[in-house]
């Protein structure tokens, strides 16, 4: 029998969700033991910044959250580079891969997502990478140089981000995307085409409507990836392959337990799972999506932070203190691809005949804007090139403000906060105050 250790608050995952929860716990309980476990070996870091590290724009340390001494200042024990392998809900214990049994009083599952492994022959060859962790970025930076040709499987947000970083270090990049356009989950076809044009100008080859069927080996070292074969038989030689086909909630630890899952772990508005004293947040949990009116995983950083703060508060609150509820979130992505700033949020490609209306600006001077409305409420938006009023439109969406009375202004090129009628302005300001509460200085 291995070592047995006890803690009050056990947080599994050492990233956006767990760190936000630890901070919220410390606001209410300055002394209760907190333990954070992660199978990654680094202190908490900003996952969105791993592309900056790969591109050579920042060091490993510059991706770290919380500042020096964060854990000791907050009285947090860390168990890093160690995986939680078995969860015993009734016995309130977690087994680790080093044989330790860790007993907890309150548990947070902030286990995030795992990269989806595509069903491609040769995927386990050396020279095939994923791009979701700092160690992935370290491995890629070690292997790739200006002479490398890299095939990126998948033209979604991660695929395009890694491609941009690889181009910055001089690599030749070929993106192979199964759909007929890149970024199809985040953008409409117009904005996708704008990003694709930027990628091509930067020297990236984009192949759409095709899939990789096989990763082939080198003649001299058959185990190492040396090229890919597409479904039309085309062969592309390369020195490395990055598999970036998506991420799915990492629910393996809860399978076989009483914790209810659907696509992710099911939680109530207090971020509590179907088992008392067990909470979940971030990419692994399903939360209310206010644009779609349904519950689903929302794998973005701010959602993990806000859910983590709510979970932490509710884990540590004394019985007399009211519980906090999470109002939910929606997909919100802000990125800058080869100098073009883009923001996309909510439903950007609504189903036909679903009662949606689309306000669309013409592409002019590299700028494009699209706002999707349902029953007068904003449910989705894309801003490309000029993102100045994106925050205002997102605010209208977040606060579900009826836009009927100022729809014409909303459609205008020069729409801004000043275009709103006073009642709408006030509601946005009130909401900004509410949200300030759920923010994390870590990002
Ligand atoms: C390349 C990339 C770029 C991104 N860019 C953006 C962006 O620009 N904006 C944005 O909003 N979002 C972005 N995201 C998404 C964002 O990073 C995630 O939404 C966020 O990190 C989720 O935080 P989390 O705490 O839920 O989990 P994660 O950050 O996924 O962390 C979970 C941690 O738990 C560990 N873990 C899991 N299971 C176990 C176990 N059994 N035992 C021990 N440890 C375990 C994992 O190894 C991991 O370290 C990006 C993601 C990637 C990969």
Short mmCIF file of C-alpha atoms and ligand atoms in Angstrom, two decimals:
data_model
loop_
_atom_site.label_atom_id
_atom_site.label_comp_id
_atom_site.label_asym_id
_atom_site.label_seq_id
_atom_site.Cartn_x
_atom_site.Cartn_y
_atom_site.Cartn_z
CA UNK A 1 0.00 0.00 0.00
CA UNK A 2 1.38 3.44 -1.00
CA UNK A 3 1.51 6.70 0.90
CA UNK A 4 -1.76 8.19 2.25
CA UNK A 5 -2.19 11.95 2.38
CA UNK A 6 -5.18 14.17 3.27
CA UNK A 7 -6.17 17.62 2.11
CA UNK A 8 -9.25 19.80 2.44
CA UNK A 9 -9.47 21.02 -1.16
CA UNK A 10 -8.13 18.80 -3.92
CA UNK A 11 -7.97 20.43 -7.36
CA UNK A 12 -7.12 18.17 -10.32
CA UNK A 13 -5.63 20.21 -13.19
CA UNK A 14 -3.23 23.10 -12.73
CA UNK A 15 -4.52 25.50 -15.34
CA UNK A 16 -7.13 28.23 -15.85
CA UNK A 17 -9.95 26.52 -13.93
CA UNK A 18 -7.95 25.14 -10.99
CA UNK A 19 -5.93 28.34 -10.43
CA UNK A 20 -9.07 30.52 -10.48
CA UNK A 21 -10.72 28.13 -8.02
CA UNK A 22 -7.69 28.17 -5.68
CA UNK A 23 -7.75 31.99 -5.67
CA UNK A 24 -11.48 32.05 -4.89
CA UNK A 25 -11.01 29.49 -2.09
CA UNK A 26 -8.28 31.62 -0.52
CA UNK A 27 -10.61 34.65 -0.49
CA UNK A 28 -12.86 32.75 1.92
CA UNK A 29 -10.59 30.25 3.63
CA UNK A 30 -7.08 31.51 4.26
CA UNK A 31 -5.81 28.37 5.99
CA UNK A 32 -7.62 25.24 4.69
CA UNK A 33 -5.09 22.95 2.94
CA UNK A 34 -5.30 23.13 -0.87
CA UNK A 35 -3.55 20.55 -3.08
CA UNK A 36 -3.26 20.86 -6.86
CA UNK A 37 -2.37 17.81 -8.97
CA UNK A 38 -1.34 17.86 -12.59
CA UNK A 39 0.28 15.36 -14.89
CA UNK A 40 2.09 18.26 -16.55
CA UNK A 41 5.41 19.13 -14.94
CA UNK A 42 5.30 22.93 -15.32
CA UNK A 43 3.82 25.49 -12.96
CA UNK A 44 0.51 26.84 -14.30
CA UNK A 45 0.98 28.54 -17.68
CA UNK A 46 -1.18 30.24 -20.25
CA UNK A 47 -2.11 27.62 -22.83
CA UNK A 48 -3.05 30.30 -25.43
CA UNK A 49 0.56 31.55 -25.22
CA UNK A 50 2.27 28.30 -26.23
CA UNK A 51 2.20 29.50 -29.86
CA UNK A 52 4.10 32.63 -28.81
CA UNK A 53 6.73 30.40 -27.20
CA UNK A 54 6.96 28.25 -30.35
CA UNK A 55 7.26 31.38 -32.50
CA UNK A 56 10.16 32.55 -30.33
CA UNK A 57 8.21 35.62 -29.10
CA UNK A 58 8.41 34.64 -25.43
CA UNK A 59 10.32 32.35 -23.12
CA UNK A 60 8.82 29.44 -21.21
CA UNK A 61 8.82 31.55 -18.02
CA UNK A 62 6.90 34.31 -19.79
CA UNK A 63 3.99 31.91 -20.28
CA UNK A 64 3.68 31.22 -16.54
CA UNK A 65 0.66 32.47 -14.58
CA UNK A 66 0.51 33.85 -11.10
CA UNK A 67 4.05 35.22 -10.75
CA UNK A 68 6.97 33.88 -8.68
CA UNK A 69 6.07 32.24 -5.40
CA UNK A 70 2.38 32.01 -6.33
CA UNK A 71 1.86 28.59 -4.75
CA UNK A 72 3.78 29.22 -1.54
CA UNK A 73 2.21 32.68 -1.08
CA UNK A 74 -1.22 31.09 -1.32
CA UNK A 75 -0.38 28.05 0.80
CA UNK A 76 -0.96 25.63 -2.08
CA UNK A 77 0.72 22.20 -2.18
CA UNK A 78 1.47 21.01 -5.72
CA UNK A 79 1.92 17.49 -7.00
CA UNK A 80 3.16 18.02 -10.55
CA UNK A 81 4.10 15.49 -13.22
CA UNK A 82 1.75 13.02 -11.50
CA UNK A 83 -1.47 11.62 -12.88
CA UNK A 84 -4.66 10.94 -10.93
CA UNK A 85 -5.57 7.43 -12.04
CA UNK A 86 -8.60 6.39 -9.98
CA UNK A 87 -11.36 8.26 -8.26
CA UNK A 88 -13.19 6.81 -5.27
CA UNK A 89 -16.21 9.01 -4.61
CA UNK A 90 -17.57 7.15 -1.57
CA UNK A 91 -14.14 6.89 0.08
CA UNK A 92 -13.36 10.52 -0.91
CA UNK A 93 -9.94 9.59 -2.26
CA UNK A 94 -7.94 9.79 -5.48
CA UNK A 95 -5.16 7.37 -6.41
CA UNK A 96 -2.09 8.77 -8.14
CA UNK A 97 0.23 6.99 -10.57
CA UNK A 98 3.03 7.06 -7.95
CA UNK A 99 0.88 4.92 -5.64
CA UNK A 100 -0.19 7.75 -3.30
CA UNK A 101 -3.81 7.82 -2.08
CA UNK A 102 -4.97 11.39 -1.56
CA UNK A 103 -8.04 11.93 0.60
CA UNK A 104 -10.13 15.07 0.07
CA UNK A 105 -13.08 16.84 1.63
CA UNK A 106 -13.95 18.90 -1.48
CA UNK A 107 -12.84 17.95 -4.98
CA UNK A 108 -12.57 20.02 -8.17
CA UNK A 109 -12.20 18.32 -11.55
CA UNK A 110 -10.52 20.83 -13.87
CA UNK A 111 -8.98 18.22 -16.14
CA UNK A 112 -9.50 20.18 -19.37
CA UNK A 113 -9.46 18.45 -22.74
CA UNK A 114 -7.34 15.93 -24.60
CA UNK A 115 -6.36 16.16 -28.24
CA UNK A 116 -8.47 13.93 -30.48
CA UNK A 117 -6.33 11.29 -32.17
CA UNK A 118 -7.40 10.96 -35.81
CA UNK A 119 -7.82 7.49 -37.23
CA UNK A 120 -4.85 7.75 -39.63
CA UNK A 121 -2.38 4.95 -40.37
CA UNK A 122 1.07 5.87 -39.07
CA UNK A 123 -0.19 8.40 -36.48
CA UNK A 124 2.09 6.97 -33.78
CA UNK A 125 5.30 7.50 -35.80
CA UNK A 126 7.96 9.74 -34.29
CA UNK A 127 7.82 13.21 -35.83
CA UNK A 128 4.04 13.37 -35.33
CA UNK A 129 3.07 16.00 -32.76
CA UNK A 130 0.00 17.41 -31.08
CA UNK A 131 -0.22 21.04 -30.00
CA UNK A 132 -2.07 21.45 -26.74
CA UNK A 133 0.64 21.64 -24.06
CA UNK A 134 3.79 23.61 -23.37
CA UNK A 135 5.76 20.36 -23.71
CA UNK A 136 4.26 19.91 -27.21
CA UNK A 137 5.55 23.39 -28.09
CA UNK A 138 8.98 22.60 -26.56
CA UNK A 139 9.20 19.37 -28.58
CA UNK A 140 8.20 21.12 -31.81
CA UNK A 141 10.66 23.95 -31.26
CA UNK A 142 13.44 21.40 -30.70
CA UNK A 143 12.62 19.54 -33.95
CA UNK A 144 11.58 22.25 -36.38
CA UNK A 145 13.82 24.77 -38.09
CA UNK A 146 13.76 26.96 -41.16
CA UNK A 147 14.52 23.98 -43.40
CA UNK A 148 11.50 21.96 -42.21
CA UNK A 149 8.34 21.21 -44.14
CA UNK A 150 5.45 20.52 -41.79
CA UNK A 151 2.02 19.11 -42.59
CA UNK A 152 -0.67 20.35 -40.19
CA UNK A 153 -3.74 18.11 -40.11
CA UNK A 154 -6.75 20.33 -39.35
CA UNK A 155 -7.43 23.98 -40.16
CA UNK A 156 -9.26 24.91 -36.96
CA UNK A 157 -8.14 27.42 -34.32
CA UNK A 158 -5.27 25.24 -33.04
CA UNK A 159 -4.15 24.23 -36.55
CA UNK A 160 -4.04 27.83 -37.78
CA UNK A 161 -2.31 29.07 -34.58
CA UNK A 162 0.42 26.43 -34.80
CA UNK A 163 0.84 27.15 -38.54
CA UNK A 164 1.35 30.85 -37.85
CA UNK A 165 3.98 30.07 -35.20
CA UNK A 166 5.76 27.60 -37.49
CA UNK A 167 5.87 30.17 -40.29
CA UNK A 168 7.48 32.67 -37.87
CA UNK A 169 10.38 30.26 -37.36
CA UNK A 170 10.75 29.87 -41.11
CA UNK A 171 9.14 26.45 -41.63
CA UNK A 172 7.16 25.63 -44.78
CA UNK A 173 3.62 24.72 -43.74
CA UNK A 174 0.92 22.75 -45.53
CA UNK A 175 -2.52 22.67 -43.88
CA UNK A 176 -4.80 19.78 -44.83
CA UNK A 177 -8.42 20.48 -43.87
CA UNK A 178 -11.28 18.03 -44.33
CA UNK A 179 -14.00 20.69 -44.65
CA UNK A 180 -14.22 22.93 -47.72
CA UNK A 181 -12.74 25.86 -45.75
CA UNK A 182 -10.55 26.55 -42.74
CA UNK A 183 -11.88 27.75 -39.35
CA UNK A 184 -15.37 26.54 -40.27
CA UNK A 185 -16.45 26.22 -36.61
CA UNK A 186 -15.46 29.78 -35.69
CA UNK A 187 -16.07 31.81 -38.86
CA UNK A 188 -18.49 32.11 -41.78
CA UNK A 189 -17.22 31.51 -45.32
CA UNK A 190 -16.42 35.19 -45.98
CA UNK A 191 -14.17 35.57 -42.92
CA UNK A 192 -12.62 32.11 -43.51
CA UNK A 193 -11.66 33.22 -47.03
CA UNK A 194 -10.05 36.39 -45.63
CA UNK A 195 -7.88 34.38 -43.21
CA UNK A 196 -7.05 31.83 -45.90
CA UNK A 197 -5.85 34.64 -48.19
CA UNK A 198 -3.55 35.90 -45.38
CA UNK A 199 -2.19 32.40 -44.83
CA UNK A 200 -1.46 31.95 -48.54
CA UNK A 201 0.25 35.37 -48.71
CA UNK A 202 2.46 34.24 -45.81
CA UNK A 203 3.47 31.16 -47.82
CA UNK A 204 1.20 28.56 -46.17
CA UNK A 205 -0.26 26.03 -48.59
CA UNK A 206 -3.89 25.34 -47.74
CA UNK A 207 -5.53 22.15 -49.05
CA UNK A 208 -9.26 21.96 -48.24
CA UNK A 209 -11.82 19.23 -48.79
CA UNK A 210 -9.19 16.53 -48.34
CA UNK A 211 -8.07 14.25 -45.54
CA UNK A 212 -4.78 12.60 -44.60
CA UNK A 213 -5.13 8.84 -45.05
CA UNK A 214 -1.66 7.75 -44.06
CA UNK A 215 1.56 9.04 -42.54
CA UNK A 216 4.46 7.35 -44.25
CA UNK A 217 7.96 6.65 -42.93
CA UNK A 218 11.41 7.60 -44.16
CA UNK A 219 13.37 5.10 -46.25
CA UNK A 220 16.39 5.14 -43.92
CA UNK A 221 14.38 5.25 -40.67
CA UNK A 222 10.95 3.79 -41.31
CA UNK A 223 9.63 4.76 -37.86
CA UNK A 224 9.97 8.47 -38.46
CA UNK A 225 7.31 10.44 -40.37
CA UNK A 226 8.54 11.54 -43.79
CA UNK A 227 5.33 12.38 -45.58
CA UNK A 228 1.57 12.02 -45.80
CA UNK A 229 -0.76 10.45 -48.35
CA UNK A 230 -4.06 12.25 -48.98
CA UNK A 231 -7.39 10.60 -49.77
CA UNK A 232 -6.95 11.51 -53.47
CA UNK A 233 -3.63 9.58 -53.53
CA UNK A 234 -1.43 12.71 -53.48
CA UNK A 235 1.80 12.30 -51.53
CA UNK A 236 3.33 15.24 -49.65
CA UNK A 237 6.87 14.93 -48.31
CA UNK A 238 7.54 16.54 -44.92
CA UNK A 239 9.79 16.32 -41.87
CA UNK A 240 7.02 16.57 -39.28
CA UNK A 241 3.25 16.30 -38.91
CA UNK A 242 1.11 18.21 -36.41
CA UNK A 243 -2.23 16.62 -35.64
CA UNK A 244 -4.68 19.41 -34.76
CA UNK A 245 -8.12 17.95 -35.36
CA UNK A 246 -9.68 19.08 -32.09
CA UNK A 247 -9.91 18.53 -28.37
CA UNK A 248 -12.51 16.61 -26.37
CA UNK A 249 -13.38 16.89 -22.65
CA UNK A 250 -11.01 14.73 -20.57
CA UNK A 251 -13.52 12.67 -18.63
CA UNK A 252 -11.51 9.44 -18.30
CA UNK A 253 -11.05 9.84 -14.54
CA UNK A 254 -14.79 9.92 -13.86
CA UNK A 255 -15.82 7.07 -16.13
CA UNK A 256 -17.27 4.23 -14.06
CA UNK A 257 -18.07 6.59 -11.14
CA UNK A 258 -21.44 8.05 -10.16
CA UNK A 259 -20.51 11.40 -11.71
CA UNK A 260 -22.90 12.12 -14.55
CA UNK A 261 -21.42 12.93 -17.97
CA UNK A 262 -22.82 13.70 -21.40
CA UNK A 263 -20.32 15.30 -23.78
CA UNK A 264 -18.52 16.64 -20.69
CA UNK A 265 -19.11 16.47 -16.94
CA UNK A 266 -22.61 17.64 -16.07
CA UNK A 267 -22.68 20.39 -13.43
CA UNK A 268 -25.42 22.55 -11.90
CA UNK A 269 -25.23 26.35 -11.91
CA UNK A 270 -23.03 26.16 -8.75
CA UNK A 271 -20.53 24.05 -10.76
CA UNK A 272 -21.30 21.02 -8.60
CA UNK A 273 -21.43 17.61 -10.29
CA UNK A 274 -24.10 14.99 -9.60
CA UNK A 275 -22.03 13.98 -6.51
CA UNK A 276 -22.03 16.28 -3.45
CA UNK A 277 -18.74 18.10 -2.72
CA UNK A 278 -17.39 17.23 -6.18
CA UNK A 279 -17.19 20.20 -8.56
CA UNK A 280 -16.03 20.58 -12.17
CA UNK A 281 -15.19 23.55 -14.40
CA UNK A 282 -13.41 24.56 -17.59
CA UNK A 283 -13.07 22.51 -20.76
CA UNK A 284 -14.17 19.28 -19.06
CA UNK A 285 -17.54 20.62 -17.85
CA UNK A 286 -20.78 21.35 -19.68
CA UNK A 287 -22.09 24.85 -19.04
CA UNK A 288 -25.06 26.89 -20.17
CA UNK A 289 -24.44 28.53 -23.55
CA UNK A 290 -26.48 31.74 -23.49
CA UNK A 291 -26.32 32.23 -27.29
CA UNK A 292 -27.65 28.76 -28.08
CA UNK A 293 -29.85 28.27 -25.04
CA UNK A 294 -28.37 24.83 -24.35
CA UNK A 295 -25.77 23.17 -22.14
CA UNK A 296 -22.45 22.10 -23.70
CA UNK A 297 -18.67 22.26 -23.20
CA UNK A 298 -17.23 25.68 -24.01
CA UNK A 299 -13.45 25.23 -24.31
CA UNK A 300 -12.24 28.81 -23.93
CA UNK A 301 -10.01 30.31 -21.26
CA UNK A 302 -12.44 32.88 -19.76
CA UNK A 303 -15.09 30.20 -19.27
CA UNK A 304 -12.61 28.08 -17.29
CA UNK A 305 -11.65 31.08 -15.15
CA UNK A 306 -15.21 32.17 -14.42
CA UNK A 307 -16.41 28.62 -13.74
CA UNK A 308 -13.35 28.04 -11.54
CA UNK A 309 -14.07 31.14 -9.49
CA UNK A 310 -17.68 30.08 -8.93
CA UNK A 311 -16.63 26.52 -8.01
CA UNK A 312 -13.93 27.75 -5.61
CA UNK A 313 -16.34 30.11 -3.86
CA UNK A 314 -18.96 27.39 -3.42
CA UNK A 315 -16.39 24.83 -2.23
CA UNK A 316 -15.11 27.15 0.50
CA UNK A 317 -18.20 29.09 1.55
CA UNK A 318 -19.42 28.81 5.12
CA UNK A 319 -23.04 27.56 5.44
CA UNK A 320 -24.41 31.10 6.03
CA UNK A 321 -22.79 32.60 2.92
CA UNK A 322 -24.93 32.48 -0.24
CA UNK A 323 -23.78 30.14 -3.02
CA UNK A 324 -22.75 31.76 -6.30
CA UNK A 325 -24.30 30.70 -9.59
CA UNK A 326 -22.67 30.77 -13.03
CA UNK A 327 -24.75 32.48 -15.69
CA UNK A 328 -22.99 30.57 -18.45
CA UNK A 329 -20.93 31.65 -21.43
CA UNK A 330 -20.63 31.19 -25.16
CA UNK A 331 -17.76 30.57 -27.56
CA UNK A 332 -15.72 33.77 -27.85
CA UNK A 333 -12.46 33.81 -29.76
CA UNK A 334 -10.16 36.74 -30.35
CA UNK A 335 -7.10 36.15 -32.49
CA UNK A 336 -4.67 37.86 -34.75
CA UNK A 337 -3.60 35.95 -37.84
CA UNK A 338 -0.78 37.49 -39.85
CA UNK A 339 -1.76 41.01 -38.83
CA UNK A 340 -5.51 40.56 -39.19
CA UNK A 341 -7.42 40.89 -35.91
CA UNK A 342 -10.57 38.78 -35.65
CA UNK A 343 -13.23 38.31 -33.00
CA UNK A 344 -15.94 35.69 -33.34
CA UNK A 345 -18.63 34.78 -30.84
CA UNK A 346 -21.79 32.70 -30.57
CA UNK A 347 -23.72 31.42 -33.59
CA UNK A 348 -21.93 32.67 -36.69
CA UNK A 349 -23.49 30.37 -39.29
CA UNK A 350 -27.16 30.02 -38.26
CA UNK A 351 -29.34 27.28 -39.69
CA UNK A 352 -31.62 28.40 -42.52
CA UNK A 353 -35.31 28.82 -41.57
CA UNK A 354 -34.44 29.02 -37.88
CA UNK A 355 -35.80 32.58 -37.56
CA UNK A 356 -32.33 34.21 -37.63
CA UNK A 357 -31.45 37.48 -39.33
CA UNK A 358 -27.96 38.38 -40.48
CA UNK A 359 -26.63 41.96 -40.68
CA UNK A 360 -23.57 41.89 -42.87
CA UNK A 361 -21.18 44.56 -43.99
CA UNK A 362 -19.46 44.35 -47.36
CA UNK A 363 -15.78 43.49 -47.21
CA UNK A 364 -13.99 46.79 -47.66
CA UNK A 365 -10.37 47.70 -46.97
CA UNK A 366 -9.75 44.29 -45.38
CA UNK A 367 -12.64 44.78 -42.94
CA UNK A 368 -15.72 42.64 -42.49
CA UNK A 369 -18.51 42.47 -39.95
CA UNK A 370 -21.42 40.11 -39.44
CA UNK A 371 -24.02 40.21 -36.69
CA UNK A 372 -26.55 37.39 -36.25
CA UNK A 373 -29.87 38.23 -34.58
CA UNK A 374 -32.74 36.12 -33.29
CA UNK A 375 -35.94 37.78 -32.06
CA UNK A 376 -34.07 41.10 -31.97
CA UNK A 377 -31.27 39.75 -29.75
CA UNK A 378 -27.67 39.35 -30.87
CA UNK A 379 -26.74 35.64 -30.83
CA UNK A 380 -23.54 35.73 -32.84
CA UNK A 381 -20.98 38.06 -34.41
CA UNK A 382 -17.78 38.17 -36.44
CA UNK A 383 -15.47 41.15 -36.68
CA UNK A 384 -12.47 40.90 -38.99
CA UNK A 385 -9.92 43.60 -39.69
CA UNK A 386 -11.59 46.18 -37.47
CA UNK A 387 -12.61 44.82 -34.06
CA UNK A 388 -13.25 48.16 -32.32
CA UNK A 389 -16.95 47.68 -31.65
CA UNK A 390 -16.72 43.90 -31.05
CA UNK A 391 -16.83 44.38 -27.27
CA UNK A 392 -20.02 46.43 -27.49
CA UNK A 393 -21.76 43.88 -29.71
CA UNK A 394 -20.60 41.04 -27.44
CA UNK A 395 -21.99 43.03 -24.49
CA UNK A 396 -25.39 43.29 -26.24
CA UNK A 397 -25.30 39.53 -26.74
CA UNK A 398 -24.24 38.79 -23.14
CA UNK A 399 -26.96 41.03 -21.70
CA UNK A 400 -29.60 39.79 -24.22
CA UNK A 401 -30.56 43.39 -25.02
CA UNK A 402 -33.43 43.86 -27.48
CA UNK A 403 -31.93 45.68 -30.50
CA UNK A 404 -35.19 46.36 -32.40
CA UNK A 405 -35.06 50.09 -31.57
CA UNK A 406 -31.49 50.59 -32.78
CA UNK A 407 -31.03 47.89 -35.38
CA UNK A 408 -30.28 50.44 -38.09
CA UNK A 409 -27.43 51.87 -36.03
CA UNK A 410 -26.14 48.36 -35.34
CA UNK A 411 -25.93 47.69 -39.08
CA UNK A 412 -23.98 50.90 -39.76
CA UNK A 413 -20.21 50.82 -40.44
CA UNK A 414 -19.51 53.37 -37.68
CA UNK A 415 -21.50 51.60 -34.94
CA UNK A 416 -20.04 52.12 -31.47
CA UNK A 417 -21.03 52.39 -27.80
CA UNK A 418 -22.14 55.98 -28.51
CA UNK A 419 -24.70 54.70 -31.07
CA UNK A 420 -26.67 52.93 -28.33
CA UNK A 421 -29.77 54.46 -26.71
CA UNK A 422 -29.22 55.44 -23.03
CA UNK A 423 -31.07 52.42 -21.56
CA UNK A 424 -28.86 49.97 -23.50
CA UNK A 425 -25.69 51.86 -22.52
CA UNK A 426 -26.68 51.69 -18.86
CA UNK A 427 -27.38 47.97 -19.03
CA UNK A 428 -23.97 47.30 -20.54
CA UNK A 429 -22.28 49.34 -17.82
CA UNK A 430 -24.22 47.49 -15.10
CA UNK A 431 -23.14 44.15 -16.56
CA UNK A 432 -19.50 45.21 -16.77
CA UNK A 433 -19.65 45.70 -13.00
CA UNK A 434 -21.07 42.20 -12.46
CA UNK A 435 -18.43 40.59 -14.66
CA UNK A 436 -15.53 42.37 -13.01
CA UNK A 437 -16.21 40.04 -10.12
CA UNK A 438 -15.55 36.91 -12.15
CA UNK A 439 -12.26 37.99 -13.67
CA UNK A 440 -8.82 36.51 -13.08
CA UNK A 441 -5.67 38.56 -13.09
CA UNK A 442 -3.80 35.51 -14.43
CA UNK A 443 -4.58 36.18 -18.06
C1 LIG B 1 -2.94 25.95 -28.58
C2 LIG B 1 -4.13 26.47 -27.84
C3 LIG B 1 -4.48 27.81 -27.97
C4 LIG B 1 -5.57 28.31 -27.28
N1 LIG B 1 -5.90 29.63 -27.43
C5 LIG B 1 -6.95 30.13 -26.77
C6 LIG B 1 -7.27 31.52 -26.88
O1 LIG B 1 -6.62 32.27 -27.60
N2 LIG B 1 -8.33 31.99 -26.16
C7 LIG B 1 -9.08 31.17 -25.36
O2 LIG B 1 -10.03 31.65 -24.73
N3 LIG B 1 -8.80 29.85 -25.24
C8 LIG B 1 -7.76 29.32 -25.91
N4 LIG B 1 -7.45 27.99 -25.77
C9 LIG B 1 -8.30 27.16 -24.90
C10 LIG B 1 -7.87 27.34 -23.44
O3 LIG B 1 -6.50 27.14 -23.30
C11 LIG B 1 -8.65 26.34 -22.56
O4 LIG B 1 -10.02 26.67 -22.65
C12 LIG B 1 -8.21 26.39 -21.11
O5 LIG B 1 -6.85 26.08 -20.97
C13 LIG B 1 -9.05 25.40 -20.28
O6 LIG B 1 -8.59 25.41 -18.97
P1 LIG B 1 -8.90 24.18 -17.99
O7 LIG B 1 -8.43 24.63 -16.65
O8 LIG B 1 -10.29 23.74 -18.16
O9 LIG B 1 -8.02 22.95 -18.51
P2 LIG B 1 -6.62 22.77 -19.19
O10 LIG B 1 -5.96 24.07 -19.50
O11 LIG B 1 -6.82 21.83 -20.33
O12 LIG B 1 -5.77 22.05 -18.06
C14 LIG B 1 -6.13 20.82 -17.51
C15 LIG B 1 -4.91 20.20 -16.85
O13 LIG B 1 -5.28 19.04 -16.13
C16 LIG B 1 -4.32 18.03 -16.36
N5 LIG B 1 -4.96 16.73 -16.13
C17 LIG B 1 -6.02 16.20 -16.78
N6 LIG B 1 -6.34 15.00 -16.28
C18 LIG B 1 -5.47 14.76 -15.29
C19 LIG B 1 -5.27 13.67 -14.40
N7 LIG B 1 -6.06 12.58 -14.44
N8 LIG B 1 -4.27 13.74 -13.50
C20 LIG B 1 -3.46 14.84 -13.43
N9 LIG B 1 -3.61 15.90 -14.26
C21 LIG B 1 -4.59 15.86 -15.18
C22 LIG B 1 -3.93 18.24 -17.81
O14 LIG B 1 -2.72 17.61 -18.16
C23 LIG B 1 -3.83 19.76 -17.84
O15 LIG B 1 -2.59 20.19 -17.42
C24 LIG B 1 -6.35 27.46 -26.45
C25 LIG B 1 -6.00 26.11 -26.32
C26 LIG B 1 -4.90 25.62 -27.00
C27 LIG B 1 -4.53 24.17 -26.84
#
